[in-house]
Short mmCIF file of C-alpha atoms in Angstrom, two decimals:
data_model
loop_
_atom_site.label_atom_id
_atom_site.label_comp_id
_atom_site.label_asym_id
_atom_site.label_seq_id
_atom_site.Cartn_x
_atom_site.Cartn_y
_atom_site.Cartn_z
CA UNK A 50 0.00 0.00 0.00
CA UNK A 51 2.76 2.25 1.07
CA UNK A 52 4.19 1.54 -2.65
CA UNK A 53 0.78 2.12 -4.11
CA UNK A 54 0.61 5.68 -2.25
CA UNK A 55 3.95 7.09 -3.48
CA UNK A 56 2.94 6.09 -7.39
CA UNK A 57 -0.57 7.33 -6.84
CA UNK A 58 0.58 10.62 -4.65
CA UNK A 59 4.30 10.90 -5.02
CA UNK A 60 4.39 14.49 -3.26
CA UNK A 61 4.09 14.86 0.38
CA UNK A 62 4.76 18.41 2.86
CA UNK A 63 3.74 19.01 5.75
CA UNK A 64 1.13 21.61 6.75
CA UNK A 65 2.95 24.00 8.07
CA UNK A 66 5.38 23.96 5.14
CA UNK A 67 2.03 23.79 3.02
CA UNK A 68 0.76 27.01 4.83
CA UNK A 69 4.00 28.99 4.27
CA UNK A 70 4.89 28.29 1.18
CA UNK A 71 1.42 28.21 -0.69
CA UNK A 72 -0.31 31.18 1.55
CA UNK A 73 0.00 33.65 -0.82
CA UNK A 74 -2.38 32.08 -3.47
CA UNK A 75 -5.24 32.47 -0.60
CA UNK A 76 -7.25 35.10 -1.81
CA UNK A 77 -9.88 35.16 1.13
CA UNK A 78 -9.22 35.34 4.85
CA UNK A 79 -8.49 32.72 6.99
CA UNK A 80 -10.17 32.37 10.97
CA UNK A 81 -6.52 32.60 12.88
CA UNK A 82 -7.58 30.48 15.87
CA UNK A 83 -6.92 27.32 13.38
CA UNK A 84 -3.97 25.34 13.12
CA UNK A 85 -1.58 24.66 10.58
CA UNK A 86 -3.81 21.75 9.33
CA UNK A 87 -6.93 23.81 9.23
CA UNK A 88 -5.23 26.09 7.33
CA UNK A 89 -3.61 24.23 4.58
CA UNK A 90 -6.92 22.52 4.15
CA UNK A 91 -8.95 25.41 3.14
CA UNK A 92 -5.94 26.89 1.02
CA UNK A 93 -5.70 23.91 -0.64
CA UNK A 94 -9.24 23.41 -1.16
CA UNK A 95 -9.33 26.87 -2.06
CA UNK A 96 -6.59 27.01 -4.84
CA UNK A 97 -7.18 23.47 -6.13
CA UNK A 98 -10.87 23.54 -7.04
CA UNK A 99 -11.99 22.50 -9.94
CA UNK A 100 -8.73 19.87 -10.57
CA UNK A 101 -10.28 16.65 -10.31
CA UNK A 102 -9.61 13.77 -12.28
CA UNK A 103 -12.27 11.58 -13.72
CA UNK A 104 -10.80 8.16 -13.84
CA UNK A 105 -13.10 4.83 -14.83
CA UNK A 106 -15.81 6.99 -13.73
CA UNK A 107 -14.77 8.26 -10.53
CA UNK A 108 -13.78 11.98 -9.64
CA UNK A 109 -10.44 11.56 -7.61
CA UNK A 110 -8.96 14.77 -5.57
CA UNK A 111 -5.47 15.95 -6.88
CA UNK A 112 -4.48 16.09 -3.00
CA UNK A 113 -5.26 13.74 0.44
CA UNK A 114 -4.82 15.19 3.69
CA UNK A 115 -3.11 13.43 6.15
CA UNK A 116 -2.60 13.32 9.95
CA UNK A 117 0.35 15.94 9.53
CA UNK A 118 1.46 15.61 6.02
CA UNK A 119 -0.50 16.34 2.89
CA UNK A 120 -0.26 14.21 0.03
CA UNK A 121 -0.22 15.08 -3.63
CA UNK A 122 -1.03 13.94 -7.11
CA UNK A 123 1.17 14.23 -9.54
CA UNK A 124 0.95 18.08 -10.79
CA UNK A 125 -0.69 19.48 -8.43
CA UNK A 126 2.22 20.60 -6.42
CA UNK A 127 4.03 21.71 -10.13
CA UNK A 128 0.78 23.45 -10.61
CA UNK A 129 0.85 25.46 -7.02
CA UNK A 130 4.32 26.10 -7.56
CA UNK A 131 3.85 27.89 -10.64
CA UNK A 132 0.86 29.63 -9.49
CA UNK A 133 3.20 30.53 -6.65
CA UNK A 134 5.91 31.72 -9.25
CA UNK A 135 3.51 33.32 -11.10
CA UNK A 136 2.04 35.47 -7.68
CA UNK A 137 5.81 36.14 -6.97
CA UNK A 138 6.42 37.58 -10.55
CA UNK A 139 3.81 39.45 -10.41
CA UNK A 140 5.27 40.99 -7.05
CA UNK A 141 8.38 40.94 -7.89
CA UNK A 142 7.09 43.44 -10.78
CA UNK A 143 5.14 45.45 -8.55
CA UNK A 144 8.38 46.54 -6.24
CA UNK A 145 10.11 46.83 -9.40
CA UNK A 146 8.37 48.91 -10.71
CA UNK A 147 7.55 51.11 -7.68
CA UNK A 148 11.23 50.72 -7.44
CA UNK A 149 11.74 52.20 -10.61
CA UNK A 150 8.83 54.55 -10.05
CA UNK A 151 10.47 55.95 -7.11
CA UNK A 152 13.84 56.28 -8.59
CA UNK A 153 12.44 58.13 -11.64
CA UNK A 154 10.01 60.16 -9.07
CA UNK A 155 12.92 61.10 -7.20
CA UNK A 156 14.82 62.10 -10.65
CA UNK A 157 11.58 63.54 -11.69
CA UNK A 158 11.59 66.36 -8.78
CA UNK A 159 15.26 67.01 -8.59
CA UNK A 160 14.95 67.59 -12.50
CA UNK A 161 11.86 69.38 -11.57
CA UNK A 162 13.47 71.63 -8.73
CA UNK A 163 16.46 72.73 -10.84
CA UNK A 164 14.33 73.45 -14.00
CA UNK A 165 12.19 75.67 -11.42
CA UNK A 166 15.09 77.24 -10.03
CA UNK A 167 16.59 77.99 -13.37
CA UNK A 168 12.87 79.56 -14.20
CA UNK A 169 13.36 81.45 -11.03
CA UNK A 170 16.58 82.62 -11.24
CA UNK A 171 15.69 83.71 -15.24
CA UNK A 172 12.83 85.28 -14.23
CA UNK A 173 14.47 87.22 -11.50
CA UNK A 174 17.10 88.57 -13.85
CA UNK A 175 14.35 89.55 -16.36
CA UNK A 176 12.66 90.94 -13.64
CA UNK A 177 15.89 93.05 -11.75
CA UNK A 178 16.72 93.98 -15.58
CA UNK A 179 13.23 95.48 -15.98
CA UNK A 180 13.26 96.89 -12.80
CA UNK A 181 16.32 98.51 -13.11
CA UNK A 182 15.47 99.75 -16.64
CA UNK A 183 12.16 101.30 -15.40
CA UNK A 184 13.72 103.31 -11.80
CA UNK A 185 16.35 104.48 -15.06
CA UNK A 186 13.38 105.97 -16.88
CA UNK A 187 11.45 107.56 -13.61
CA UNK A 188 14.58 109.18 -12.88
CA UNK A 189 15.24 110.33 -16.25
CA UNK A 190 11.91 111.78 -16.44
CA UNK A 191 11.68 112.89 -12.87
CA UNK A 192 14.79 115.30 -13.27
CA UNK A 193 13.43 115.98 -17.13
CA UNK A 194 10.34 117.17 -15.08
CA UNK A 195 12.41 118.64 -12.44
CA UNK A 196 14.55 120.99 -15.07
CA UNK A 197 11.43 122.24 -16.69
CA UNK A 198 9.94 123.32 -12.76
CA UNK A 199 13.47 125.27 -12.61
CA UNK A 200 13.27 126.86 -15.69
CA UNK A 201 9.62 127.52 -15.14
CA UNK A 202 10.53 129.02 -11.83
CA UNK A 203 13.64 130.88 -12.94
CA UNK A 204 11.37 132.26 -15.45
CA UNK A 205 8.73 133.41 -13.41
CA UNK A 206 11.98 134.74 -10.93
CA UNK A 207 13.00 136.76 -13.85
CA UNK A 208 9.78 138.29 -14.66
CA UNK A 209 8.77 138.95 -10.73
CA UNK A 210 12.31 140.36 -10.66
CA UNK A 211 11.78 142.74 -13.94
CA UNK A 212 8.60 144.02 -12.67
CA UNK A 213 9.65 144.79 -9.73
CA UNK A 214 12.90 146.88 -10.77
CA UNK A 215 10.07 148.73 -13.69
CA UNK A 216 8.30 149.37 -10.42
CA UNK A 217 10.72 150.88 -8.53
CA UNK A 218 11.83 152.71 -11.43
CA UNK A 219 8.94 154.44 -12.07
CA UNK A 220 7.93 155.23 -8.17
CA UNK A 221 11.56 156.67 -7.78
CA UNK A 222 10.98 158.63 -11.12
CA UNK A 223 8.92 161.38 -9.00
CA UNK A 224 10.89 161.16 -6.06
CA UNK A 225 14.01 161.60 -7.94
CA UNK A 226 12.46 164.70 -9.62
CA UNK A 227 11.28 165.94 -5.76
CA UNK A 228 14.85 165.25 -4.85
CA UNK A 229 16.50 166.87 -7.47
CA UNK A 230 14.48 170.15 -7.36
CA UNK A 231 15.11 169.89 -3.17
CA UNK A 232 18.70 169.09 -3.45
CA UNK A 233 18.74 172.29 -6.04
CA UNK A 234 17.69 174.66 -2.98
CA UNK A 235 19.49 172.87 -0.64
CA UNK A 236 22.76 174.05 -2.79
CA UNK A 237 21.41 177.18 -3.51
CA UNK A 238 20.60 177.72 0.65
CA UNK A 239 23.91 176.47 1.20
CA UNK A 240 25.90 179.04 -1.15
CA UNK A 241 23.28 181.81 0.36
CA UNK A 242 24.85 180.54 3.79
CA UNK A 243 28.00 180.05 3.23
CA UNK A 244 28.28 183.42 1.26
CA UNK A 245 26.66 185.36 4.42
CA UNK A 246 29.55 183.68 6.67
CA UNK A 247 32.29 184.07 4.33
CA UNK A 248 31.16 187.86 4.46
CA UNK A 249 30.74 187.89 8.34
CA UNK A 250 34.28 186.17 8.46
CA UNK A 251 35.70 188.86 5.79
CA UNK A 252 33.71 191.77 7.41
CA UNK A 253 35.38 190.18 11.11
CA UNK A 254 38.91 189.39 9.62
CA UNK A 255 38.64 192.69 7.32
CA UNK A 256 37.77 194.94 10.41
CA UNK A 257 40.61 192.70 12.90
CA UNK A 258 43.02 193.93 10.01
CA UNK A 259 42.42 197.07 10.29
CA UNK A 260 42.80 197.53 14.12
CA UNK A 261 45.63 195.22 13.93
CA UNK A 262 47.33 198.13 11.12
CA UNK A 263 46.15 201.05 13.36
CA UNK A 264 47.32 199.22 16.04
CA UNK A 265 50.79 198.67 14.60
CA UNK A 266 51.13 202.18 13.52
CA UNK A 267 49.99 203.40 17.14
CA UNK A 268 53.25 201.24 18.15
CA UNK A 269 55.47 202.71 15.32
CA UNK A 270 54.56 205.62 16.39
CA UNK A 271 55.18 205.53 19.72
CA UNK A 272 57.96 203.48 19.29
CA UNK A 273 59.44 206.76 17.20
CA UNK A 274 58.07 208.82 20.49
CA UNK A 275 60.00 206.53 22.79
CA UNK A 276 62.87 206.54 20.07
CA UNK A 277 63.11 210.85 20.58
CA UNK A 278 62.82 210.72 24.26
CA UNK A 279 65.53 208.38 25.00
CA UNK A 280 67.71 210.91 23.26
CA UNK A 281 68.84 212.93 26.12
CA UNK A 282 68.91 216.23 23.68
CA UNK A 283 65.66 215.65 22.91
CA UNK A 284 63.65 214.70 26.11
CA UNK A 285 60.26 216.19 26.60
CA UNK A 286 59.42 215.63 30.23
CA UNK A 287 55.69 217.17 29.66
CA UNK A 288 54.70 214.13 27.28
CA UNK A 289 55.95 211.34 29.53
CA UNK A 290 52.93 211.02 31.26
CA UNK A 291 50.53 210.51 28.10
CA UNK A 292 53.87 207.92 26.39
CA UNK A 293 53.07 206.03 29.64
CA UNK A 294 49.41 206.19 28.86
CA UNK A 295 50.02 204.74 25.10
CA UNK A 296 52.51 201.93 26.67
CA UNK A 297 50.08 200.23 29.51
CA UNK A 298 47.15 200.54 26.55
CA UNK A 299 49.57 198.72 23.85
CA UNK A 300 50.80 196.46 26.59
CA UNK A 301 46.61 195.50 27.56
CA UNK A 302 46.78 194.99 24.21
CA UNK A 303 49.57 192.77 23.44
CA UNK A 304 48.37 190.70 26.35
CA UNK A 305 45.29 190.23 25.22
CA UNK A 306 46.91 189.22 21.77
CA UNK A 307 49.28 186.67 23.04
CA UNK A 308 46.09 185.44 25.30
CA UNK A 309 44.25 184.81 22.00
CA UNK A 310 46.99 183.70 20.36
CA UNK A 311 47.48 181.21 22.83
CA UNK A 312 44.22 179.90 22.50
CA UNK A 313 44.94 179.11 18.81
CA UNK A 314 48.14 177.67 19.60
CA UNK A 315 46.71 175.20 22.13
CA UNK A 316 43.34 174.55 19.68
CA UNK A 317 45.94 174.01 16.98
CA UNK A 318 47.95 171.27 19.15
CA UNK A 319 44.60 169.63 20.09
CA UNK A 320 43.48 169.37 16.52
CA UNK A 321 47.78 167.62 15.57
CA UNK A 322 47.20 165.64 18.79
CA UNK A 323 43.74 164.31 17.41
CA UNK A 324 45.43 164.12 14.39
CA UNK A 325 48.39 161.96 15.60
CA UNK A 326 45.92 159.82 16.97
CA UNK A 327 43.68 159.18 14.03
CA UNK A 328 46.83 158.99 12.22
CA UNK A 329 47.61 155.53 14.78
CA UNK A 330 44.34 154.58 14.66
CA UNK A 331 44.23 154.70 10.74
CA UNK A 332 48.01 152.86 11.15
CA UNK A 333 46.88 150.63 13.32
CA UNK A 334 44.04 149.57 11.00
CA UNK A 335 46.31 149.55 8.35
CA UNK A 336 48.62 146.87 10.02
CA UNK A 337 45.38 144.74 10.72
CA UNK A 338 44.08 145.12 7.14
CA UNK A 339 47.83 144.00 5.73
CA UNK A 340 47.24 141.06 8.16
CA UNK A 341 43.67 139.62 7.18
CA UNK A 342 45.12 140.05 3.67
CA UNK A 343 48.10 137.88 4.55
CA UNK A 344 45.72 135.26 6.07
CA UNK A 345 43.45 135.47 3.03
CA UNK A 346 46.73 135.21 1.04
CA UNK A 347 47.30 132.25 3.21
CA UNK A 348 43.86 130.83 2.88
CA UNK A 349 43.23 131.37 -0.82
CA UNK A 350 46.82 129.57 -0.89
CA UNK A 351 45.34 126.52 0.81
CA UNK A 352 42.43 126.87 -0.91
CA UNK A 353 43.97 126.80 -4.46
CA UNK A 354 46.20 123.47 -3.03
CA UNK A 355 42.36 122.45 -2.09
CA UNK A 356 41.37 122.84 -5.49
CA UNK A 357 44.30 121.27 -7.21
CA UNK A 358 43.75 118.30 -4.77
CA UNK A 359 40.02 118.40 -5.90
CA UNK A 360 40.84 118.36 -9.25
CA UNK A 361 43.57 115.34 -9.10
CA UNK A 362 40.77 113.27 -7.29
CA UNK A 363 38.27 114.40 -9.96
CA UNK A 364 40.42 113.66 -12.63
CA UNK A 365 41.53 110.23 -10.37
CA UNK A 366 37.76 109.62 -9.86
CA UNK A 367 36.81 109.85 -13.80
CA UNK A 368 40.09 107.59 -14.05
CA UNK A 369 38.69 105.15 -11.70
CA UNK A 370 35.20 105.36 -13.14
CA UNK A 371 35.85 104.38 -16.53
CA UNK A 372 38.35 101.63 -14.89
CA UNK A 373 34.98 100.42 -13.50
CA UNK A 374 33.14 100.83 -16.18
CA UNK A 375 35.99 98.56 -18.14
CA UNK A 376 35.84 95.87 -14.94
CA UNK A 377 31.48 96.08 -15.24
CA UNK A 378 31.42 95.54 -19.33
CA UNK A 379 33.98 92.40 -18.75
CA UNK A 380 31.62 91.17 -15.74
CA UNK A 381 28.64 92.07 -18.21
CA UNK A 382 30.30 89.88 -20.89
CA UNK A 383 31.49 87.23 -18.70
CA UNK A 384 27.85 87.21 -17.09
CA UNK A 385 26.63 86.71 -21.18
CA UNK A 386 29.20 84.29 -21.35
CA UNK A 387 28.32 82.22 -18.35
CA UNK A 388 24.50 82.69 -19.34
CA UNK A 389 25.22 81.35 -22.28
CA UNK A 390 27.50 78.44 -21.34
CA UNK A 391 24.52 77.79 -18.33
CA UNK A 392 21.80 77.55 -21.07
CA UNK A 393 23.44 75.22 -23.15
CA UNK A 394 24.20 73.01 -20.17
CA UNK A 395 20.64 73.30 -19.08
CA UNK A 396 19.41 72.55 -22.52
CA UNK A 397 22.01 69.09 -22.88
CA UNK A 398 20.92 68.26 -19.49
CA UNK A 399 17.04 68.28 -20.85
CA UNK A 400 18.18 67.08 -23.49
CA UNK A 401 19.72 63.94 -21.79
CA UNK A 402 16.58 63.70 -19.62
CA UNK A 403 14.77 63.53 -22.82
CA UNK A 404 17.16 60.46 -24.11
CA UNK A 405 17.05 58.86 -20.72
CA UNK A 406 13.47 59.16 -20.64
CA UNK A 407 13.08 57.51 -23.89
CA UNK A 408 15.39 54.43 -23.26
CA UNK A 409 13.54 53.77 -19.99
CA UNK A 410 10.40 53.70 -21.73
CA UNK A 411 12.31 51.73 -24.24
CA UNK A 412 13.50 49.47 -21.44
CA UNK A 413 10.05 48.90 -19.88
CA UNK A 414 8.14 48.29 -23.16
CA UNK A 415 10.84 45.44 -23.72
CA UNK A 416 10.42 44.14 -20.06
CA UNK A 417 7.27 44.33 -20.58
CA UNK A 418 7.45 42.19 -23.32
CA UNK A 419 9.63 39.24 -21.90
CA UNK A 420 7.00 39.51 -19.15
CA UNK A 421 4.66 39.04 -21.02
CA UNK A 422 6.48 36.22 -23.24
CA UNK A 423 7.71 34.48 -19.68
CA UNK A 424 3.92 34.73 -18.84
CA UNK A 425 2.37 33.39 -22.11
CA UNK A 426 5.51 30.22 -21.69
CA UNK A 427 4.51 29.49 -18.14
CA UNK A 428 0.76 29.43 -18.98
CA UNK A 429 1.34 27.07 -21.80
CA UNK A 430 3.82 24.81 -19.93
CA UNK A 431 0.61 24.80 -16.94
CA UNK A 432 -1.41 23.97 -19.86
CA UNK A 433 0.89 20.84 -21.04
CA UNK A 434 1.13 19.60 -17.54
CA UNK A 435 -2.64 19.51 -17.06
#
């Protein structure tokens, strides 16, 4: 019998074996208080159904269960085997290709993220350029409008300033007229003035003249008196007493002179003493003009040396500006150059996207195909062995 059992059921595994190796072919749940045998029963009951063999008449399972083994026909394990290859290739695809899926997802958004920040980083430059361009033009235009407010005020200036020298012109024409006929009687008052004290002073000097000349001849002559009476020939002691007379008047007289004369004298030394001191004054103010003109000599001097020091920066400024200039139309061109160099990369790097791409969809239409070929072979080998 034993004989008769291995040619009739010539596979045997045991449940447990059964359960782990075939589970996967269970489509429907399974109660887990069961044991192994349980188990392997309704998964084999499950996947086999529908395989028996008619034979003389009879419908003969293509397994037997035993205490802990299960028994099976001939192809029926071949057959669970390659509907367990088949589950497993079918798997195995499915990780491949979410494998592959996430390989070319992750590709997908770090291709994605560097074609965005290229977009970004063109836009911004487009963006900058045209900003840059358009703060060019409102400053252009707002100092275009702000030269035409200065002319316009400069203008109005002008003509506020011209109307208002006509204005003063013509409102000083009548007071210049009123001016000139009062400054005409003013002159003419002054001459009548000064001709009335130039006669008072003539009339005063004219008359002191004369009493100075009688005066003088009242001393010749009684100098010519005393002259004859100091001659001792000619002494006339009845006129002494009138000679004495004539000498204490001349001598009142000469006092009061050298009293008035005295009075010049010292009104004379006043006016050189007031003189003298105008005279230091004026010196002194000279010697402090000469010095503010020696410090303004000194500080046009420095600032002349400030000016030639302006100028050499100017001219070292304009120097250095068109250096920069130079340096900023090599950065522009190197900047074009890199630009340029950047889009080409970018566009051989979509490019080789592109032609990666299209041998992985290449790739997958021919695994695809052997799948499909290795799936077609095993169901026709299942086929044979039924």
């Amino acid at each position: 019998q034993s004989i008769f059992l291995k040619k009739m059921f010539p596979n045997q595994l045991p449940y447990d074996i059964v359960w782990d190796r075939f589970r996967c072919l269970l489509k429907a749940s399974v109660d887990p208080e069961l044991d192994y045998k349980g188990r392997a029963v309704v998964l084999l009951s499950s996947t086999l159904k529908g395989d028996d063999r008619v034979v003389s008449g009879k419908s003969t399972a293509p397994y037997v269960c035993g205490k802990t083994k299960a028994f099976f026909r001939s192809g029926s394990l071949e057959k669970l085997e390659s509907d367990r290859r088949l589950v497993r290739i079918k798997n195995a695809c499915k990780l491949q290709n979410f494998a592959k899926a996430v390989v070319q997802r992750h590709k997908f958004c770090t291709m994605k993220l560097v074609v965005v920040r290229l977009q970004s980083l063109w836009r911004l430059k487009i963006i900058r350029r045209d900003y840059k361009e358009k703060i060019r033009s409102i400053v252009i235009i707002y100092c275009w409008a702000k030269c035409v407010l200065v002319r316009i005020k400069r203008q109005a200036l002008r003509k506020n300033e011209a109307s208002i020298q006509i204005q003063t012109s013509w409102r000083c024409f009548k007071h210049r007229a009123k001016f000139k006929k009062q400054k005409k009687a003013a002159v003419l008052l002054q001459r009548v003035i000064h001709n009335r004290q130039d006669r008072q002073r003539f009339h005063s000097a004219f008359a002191e003249c004369v009493e100075a000349a009688r005066k003088n001849q009242q001393m010749n002559s009684l100098l010519q008196k005393l002259a004859r009476n100091c001659e001792p020939n000619k002494r006339d002691k009845s006129n002494i007493h009138g000679l004495l007379q004539e000498c204490s008047f001349m001598i009142s007289y000469l006092g009061k002179e050298l009293f008035l004369q005295r009075g010049k004298v010292s009104e004379v030394q006043n006016q050189i003493h007031c003189q003298k001191e105008t005279n230091s004054s004026l010196l002194l103010t000279v010697d402090a003009l000469k010095a503010e003109s020696a410090a303004e000599k000194l500080g046009v001097d420095r600032l002349s040396e400030k000016v030639t020091n302006l100028y050499k920066q100017i001219e070292e400024e304009k120097k250095t500006s068109i250096n920069h200039k130079k340096e900023l139309k090599k950065i522009k061109d190197e900047n074009m150059l890199t630009e340029t160099a950047y889009k080409r990369k970018c566009d051989h790097m979509v490019n080789q996207h592109k032609s990666k791409i299209e041998q992985l969809n290449i790739k997958l239409v021919a695994v695809t195909k052997d799948h499909t070929l290795e799936l077609q072979k095993q169901n026709d080998r299942i086929k044979t062995s039924e």
